[in-house]
GROMACS .gro file of C-alpha atoms in nm:
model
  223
    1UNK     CA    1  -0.791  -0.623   0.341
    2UNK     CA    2  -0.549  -0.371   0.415
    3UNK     CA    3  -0.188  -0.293   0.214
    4UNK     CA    4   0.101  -0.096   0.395
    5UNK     CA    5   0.393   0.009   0.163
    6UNK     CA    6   0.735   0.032   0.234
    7UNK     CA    7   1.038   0.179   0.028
    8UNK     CA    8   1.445   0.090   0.124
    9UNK     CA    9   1.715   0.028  -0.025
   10UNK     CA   10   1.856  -0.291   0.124
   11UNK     CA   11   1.725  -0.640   0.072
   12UNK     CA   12   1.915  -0.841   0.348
   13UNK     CA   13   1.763  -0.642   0.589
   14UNK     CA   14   1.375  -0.696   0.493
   15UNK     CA   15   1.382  -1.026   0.405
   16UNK     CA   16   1.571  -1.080   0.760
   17UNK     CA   17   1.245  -0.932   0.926
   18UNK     CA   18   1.011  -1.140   0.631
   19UNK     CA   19   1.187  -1.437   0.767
   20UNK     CA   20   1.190  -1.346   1.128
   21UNK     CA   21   1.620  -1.417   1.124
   22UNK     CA   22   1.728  -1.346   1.494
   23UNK     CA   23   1.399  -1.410   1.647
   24UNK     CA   24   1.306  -1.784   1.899
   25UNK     CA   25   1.267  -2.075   1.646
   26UNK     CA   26   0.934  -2.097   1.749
   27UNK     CA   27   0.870  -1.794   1.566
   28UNK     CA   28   1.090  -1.866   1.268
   29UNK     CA   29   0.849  -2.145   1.216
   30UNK     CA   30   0.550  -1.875   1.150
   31UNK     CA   31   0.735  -1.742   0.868
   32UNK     CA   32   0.733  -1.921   0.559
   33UNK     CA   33   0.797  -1.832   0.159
   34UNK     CA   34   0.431  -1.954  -0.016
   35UNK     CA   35   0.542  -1.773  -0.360
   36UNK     CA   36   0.707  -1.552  -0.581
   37UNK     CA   37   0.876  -1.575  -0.911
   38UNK     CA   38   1.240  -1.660  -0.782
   39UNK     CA   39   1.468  -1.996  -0.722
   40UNK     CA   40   1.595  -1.854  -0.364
   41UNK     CA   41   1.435  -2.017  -0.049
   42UNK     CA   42   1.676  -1.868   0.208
   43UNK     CA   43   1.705  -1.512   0.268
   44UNK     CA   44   2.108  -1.498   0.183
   45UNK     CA   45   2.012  -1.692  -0.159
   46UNK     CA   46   1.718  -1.447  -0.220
   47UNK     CA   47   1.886  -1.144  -0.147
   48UNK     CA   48   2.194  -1.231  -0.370
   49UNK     CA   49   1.894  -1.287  -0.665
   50UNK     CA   50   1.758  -0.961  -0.577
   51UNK     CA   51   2.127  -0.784  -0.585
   52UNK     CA   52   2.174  -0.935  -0.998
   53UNK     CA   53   1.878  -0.699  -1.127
   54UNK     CA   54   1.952  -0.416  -0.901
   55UNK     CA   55   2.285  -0.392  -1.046
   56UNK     CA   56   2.174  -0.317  -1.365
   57UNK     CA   57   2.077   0.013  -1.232
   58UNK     CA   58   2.297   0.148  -0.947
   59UNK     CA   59   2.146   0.458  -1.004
   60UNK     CA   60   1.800   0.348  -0.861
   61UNK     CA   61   1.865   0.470  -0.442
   62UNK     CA   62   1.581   0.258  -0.309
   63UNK     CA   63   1.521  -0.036  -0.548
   64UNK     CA   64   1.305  -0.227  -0.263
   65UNK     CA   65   0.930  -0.194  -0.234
   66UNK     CA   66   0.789  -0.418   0.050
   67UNK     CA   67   0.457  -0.433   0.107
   68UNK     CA   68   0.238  -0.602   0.361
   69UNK     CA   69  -0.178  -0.747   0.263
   70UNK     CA   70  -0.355  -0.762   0.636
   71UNK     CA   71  -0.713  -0.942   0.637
   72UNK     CA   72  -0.952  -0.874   0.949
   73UNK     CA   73  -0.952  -1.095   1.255
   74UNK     CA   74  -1.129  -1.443   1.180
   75UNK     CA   75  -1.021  -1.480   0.808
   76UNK     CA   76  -0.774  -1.708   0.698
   77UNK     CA   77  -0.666  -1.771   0.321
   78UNK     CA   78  -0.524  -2.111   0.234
   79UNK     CA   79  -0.161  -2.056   0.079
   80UNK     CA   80  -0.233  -2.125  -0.297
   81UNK     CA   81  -0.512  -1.845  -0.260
   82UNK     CA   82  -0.283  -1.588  -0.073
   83UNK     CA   83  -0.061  -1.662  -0.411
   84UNK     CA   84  -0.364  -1.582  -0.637
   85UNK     CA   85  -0.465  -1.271  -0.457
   86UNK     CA   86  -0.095  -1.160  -0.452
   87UNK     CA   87  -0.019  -1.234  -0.794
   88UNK     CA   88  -0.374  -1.026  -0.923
   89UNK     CA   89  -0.232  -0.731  -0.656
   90UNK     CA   90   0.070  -0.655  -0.823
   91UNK     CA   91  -0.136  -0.658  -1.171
   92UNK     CA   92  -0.371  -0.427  -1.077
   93UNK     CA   93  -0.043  -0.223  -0.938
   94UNK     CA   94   0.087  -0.263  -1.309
   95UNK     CA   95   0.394  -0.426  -1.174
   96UNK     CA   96   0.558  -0.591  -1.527
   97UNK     CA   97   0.610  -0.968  -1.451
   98UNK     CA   98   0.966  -0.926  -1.506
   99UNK     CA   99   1.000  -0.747  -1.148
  100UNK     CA  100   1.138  -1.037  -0.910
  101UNK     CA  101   0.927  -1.110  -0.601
  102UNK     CA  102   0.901  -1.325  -0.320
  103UNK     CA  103   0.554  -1.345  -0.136
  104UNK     CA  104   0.646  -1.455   0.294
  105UNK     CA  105   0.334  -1.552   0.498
  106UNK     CA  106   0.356  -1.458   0.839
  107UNK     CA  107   0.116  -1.669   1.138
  108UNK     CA  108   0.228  -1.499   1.442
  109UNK     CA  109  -0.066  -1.285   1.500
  110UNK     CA  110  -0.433  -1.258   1.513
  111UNK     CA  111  -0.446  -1.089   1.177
  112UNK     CA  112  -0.377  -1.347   0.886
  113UNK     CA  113  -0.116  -1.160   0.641
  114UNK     CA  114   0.125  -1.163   0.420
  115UNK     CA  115   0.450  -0.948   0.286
  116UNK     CA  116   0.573  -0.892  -0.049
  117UNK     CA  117   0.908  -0.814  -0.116
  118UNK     CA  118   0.970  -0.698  -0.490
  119UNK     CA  119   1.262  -0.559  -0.673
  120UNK     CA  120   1.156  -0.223  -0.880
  121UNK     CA  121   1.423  -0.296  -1.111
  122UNK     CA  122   1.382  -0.575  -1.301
  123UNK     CA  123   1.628  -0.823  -1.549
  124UNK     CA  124   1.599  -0.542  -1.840
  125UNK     CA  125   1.706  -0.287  -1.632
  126UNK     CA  126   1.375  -0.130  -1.651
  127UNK     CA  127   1.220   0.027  -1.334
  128UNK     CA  128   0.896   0.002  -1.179
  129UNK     CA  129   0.772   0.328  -1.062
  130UNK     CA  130   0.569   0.346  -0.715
  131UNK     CA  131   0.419   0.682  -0.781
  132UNK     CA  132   0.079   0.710  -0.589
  133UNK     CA  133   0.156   0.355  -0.465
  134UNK     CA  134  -0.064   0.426  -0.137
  135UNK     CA  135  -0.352   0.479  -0.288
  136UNK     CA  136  -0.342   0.251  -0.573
  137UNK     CA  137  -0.294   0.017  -0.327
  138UNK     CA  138  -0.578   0.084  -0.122
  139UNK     CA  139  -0.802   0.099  -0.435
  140UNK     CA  140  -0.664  -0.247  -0.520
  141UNK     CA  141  -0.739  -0.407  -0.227
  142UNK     CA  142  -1.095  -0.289  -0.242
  143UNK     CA  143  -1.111  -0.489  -0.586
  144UNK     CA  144  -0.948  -0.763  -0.442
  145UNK     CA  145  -1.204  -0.804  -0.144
  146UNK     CA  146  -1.486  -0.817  -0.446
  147UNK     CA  147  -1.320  -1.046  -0.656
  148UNK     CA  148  -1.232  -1.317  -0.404
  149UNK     CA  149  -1.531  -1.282  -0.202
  150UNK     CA  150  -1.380  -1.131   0.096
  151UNK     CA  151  -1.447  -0.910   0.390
  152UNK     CA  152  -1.512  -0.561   0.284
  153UNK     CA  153  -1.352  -0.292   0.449
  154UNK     CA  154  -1.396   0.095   0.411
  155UNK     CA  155  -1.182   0.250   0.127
  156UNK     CA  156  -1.156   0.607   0.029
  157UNK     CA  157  -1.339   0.775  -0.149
  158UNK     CA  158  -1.205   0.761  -0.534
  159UNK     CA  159  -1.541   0.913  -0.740
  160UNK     CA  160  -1.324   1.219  -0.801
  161UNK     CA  161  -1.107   1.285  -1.032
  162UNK     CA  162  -0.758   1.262  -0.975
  163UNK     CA  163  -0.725   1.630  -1.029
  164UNK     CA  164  -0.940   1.681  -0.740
  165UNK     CA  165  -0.778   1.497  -0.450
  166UNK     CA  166  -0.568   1.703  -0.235
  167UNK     CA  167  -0.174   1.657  -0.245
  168UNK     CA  168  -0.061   1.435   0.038
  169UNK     CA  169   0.275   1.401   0.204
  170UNK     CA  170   0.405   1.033   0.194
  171UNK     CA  171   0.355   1.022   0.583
  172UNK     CA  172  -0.021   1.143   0.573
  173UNK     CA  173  -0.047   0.857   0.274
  174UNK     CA  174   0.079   0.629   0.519
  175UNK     CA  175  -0.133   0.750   0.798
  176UNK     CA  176  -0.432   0.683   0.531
  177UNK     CA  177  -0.277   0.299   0.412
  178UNK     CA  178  -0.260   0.203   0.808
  179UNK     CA  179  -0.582   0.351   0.922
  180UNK     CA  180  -0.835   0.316   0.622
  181UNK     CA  181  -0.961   0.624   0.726
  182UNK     CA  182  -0.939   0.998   0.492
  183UNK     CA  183  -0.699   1.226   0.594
  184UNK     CA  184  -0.831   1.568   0.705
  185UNK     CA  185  -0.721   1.743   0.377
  186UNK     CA  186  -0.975   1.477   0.239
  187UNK     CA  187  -1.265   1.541   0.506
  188UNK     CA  188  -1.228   1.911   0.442
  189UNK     CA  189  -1.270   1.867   0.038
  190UNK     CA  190  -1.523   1.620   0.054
  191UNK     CA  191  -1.731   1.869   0.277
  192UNK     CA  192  -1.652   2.179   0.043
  193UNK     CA  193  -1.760   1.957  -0.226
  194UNK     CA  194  -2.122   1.928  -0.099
  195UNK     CA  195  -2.101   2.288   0.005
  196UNK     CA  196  -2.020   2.426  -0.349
  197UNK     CA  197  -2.266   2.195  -0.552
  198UNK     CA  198  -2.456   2.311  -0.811
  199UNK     CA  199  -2.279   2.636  -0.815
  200UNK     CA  200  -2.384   2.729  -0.461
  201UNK     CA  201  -2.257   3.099  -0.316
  202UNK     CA  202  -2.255   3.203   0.015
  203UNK     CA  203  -2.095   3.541   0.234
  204UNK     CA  204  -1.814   3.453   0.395
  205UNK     CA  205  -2.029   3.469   0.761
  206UNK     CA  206  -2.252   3.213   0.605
  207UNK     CA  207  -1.940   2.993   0.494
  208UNK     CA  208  -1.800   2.984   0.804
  209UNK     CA  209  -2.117   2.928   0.991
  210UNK     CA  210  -2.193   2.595   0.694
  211UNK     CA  211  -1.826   2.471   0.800
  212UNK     CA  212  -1.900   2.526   1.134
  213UNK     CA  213  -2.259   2.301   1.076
  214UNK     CA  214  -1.992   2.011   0.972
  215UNK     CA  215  -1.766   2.018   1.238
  216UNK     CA  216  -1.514   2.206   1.089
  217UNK     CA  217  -1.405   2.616   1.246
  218UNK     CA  218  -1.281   2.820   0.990
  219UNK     CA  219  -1.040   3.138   1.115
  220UNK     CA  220  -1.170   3.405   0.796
  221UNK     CA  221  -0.853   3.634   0.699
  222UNK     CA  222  -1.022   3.902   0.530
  223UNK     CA  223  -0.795   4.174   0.362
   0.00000   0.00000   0.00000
């Protein structure tokens, strides 16, 4: 299962796309609300529910946090389970259960999915922070996959200590969320990581040249 995160600032506008607004009735159809913690069905009724929280803290520029949960080709949840896997998600993202969200199930494609729309600020004024959301994301859907028995798909690699994972930008995160794949930053530690094991020196001809033996050409700038 993979998770794609998106941060705004306006509600009417995502749960417009959630809903499919604008778009043939036919595809209107393949939209549908399956969950959530809120009384709104419609969009306009949802948004306005959405709008009483975020008032509380008009300082907050982009209260909206939208993410998407895709499974692979060929598997299909029933709605009560997408709401079990969604509602352990935003646990393991240590969203408070005070946060507002609406969970829309979308049957237009090949891939069975769904999209959660969430409020950061909740009814105490309190604000959910997404720091790091990418990857906690990704590692949550890799406990998700073992814990309802479904497909596994290739994570990253999280062995490492926090301290030791290269600083992303938010668009190389996202590169990482939509792909499943490491980013190079992440190729290029995880090979210097083998390379410098157990203390291991080298010249700087024979680093290059063990770089070179993974695929990677190093330009030396020797003063």
């Amino acid at each position: 299962m993979k998770p794609k995160t998106v941060r705004g600032s306006g509600f009417r506008g995502l749960l417009d796309y959630q809903f499919r607004i604008g778009k043939p009735p036919e595809i209107q159809a393949k939209a549908k609300m399956i969950g959530g913690n809120m009384a709104g069905e419609t969009p306009r009724e949802l948004a306005k529910e959405f709008g009483q929280a975020r008032k509380l803290r008009t300082d907050i520029k982009k209260p909206v946090w939208h993410c998407s949960l895709n499974l692979p080709a060929g598997e299909i949840l029933a709605g009560e389970k997408w709401q079990e896997v969604v509602n352990s998600f935003l646990k393991k993202m240590e969203v408070p259960k005070e946060n507002q969200f609406c969970i829309i199930r979308h049957s237009d494609t090949n891939y069975d999915h769904v999209h959660v729309a969430l409020n950061r600020v909740n009814l105490n004024g309190r604000v959910w922070s997404y720091a790091n959301d990418v990857y906690c994301a990704i590692d949550a859907c890799q406990e998700l996959e073992k814990e309802f028995g479904l497909t596994l798909t290739p994570g990253l690699d999280r062995k490492r200590k926090k301290s030791d994972t290269p600083k992303l930008t938010y668009r190389e995160m996202q590169m990482v969320s939509r792909t499943g794949e490491p980013s190079a930053k992440m190729k290029v530690k995880s090979v210097l990581d083998v390379l410098f094991q157990e203390g291991k020196t080298y010249t700087p001809q024979e680093f290059c040249q063990a770089l070179q033996s993974q695929g990677i050409q190093a330009i030396p700038n020797i003063a």
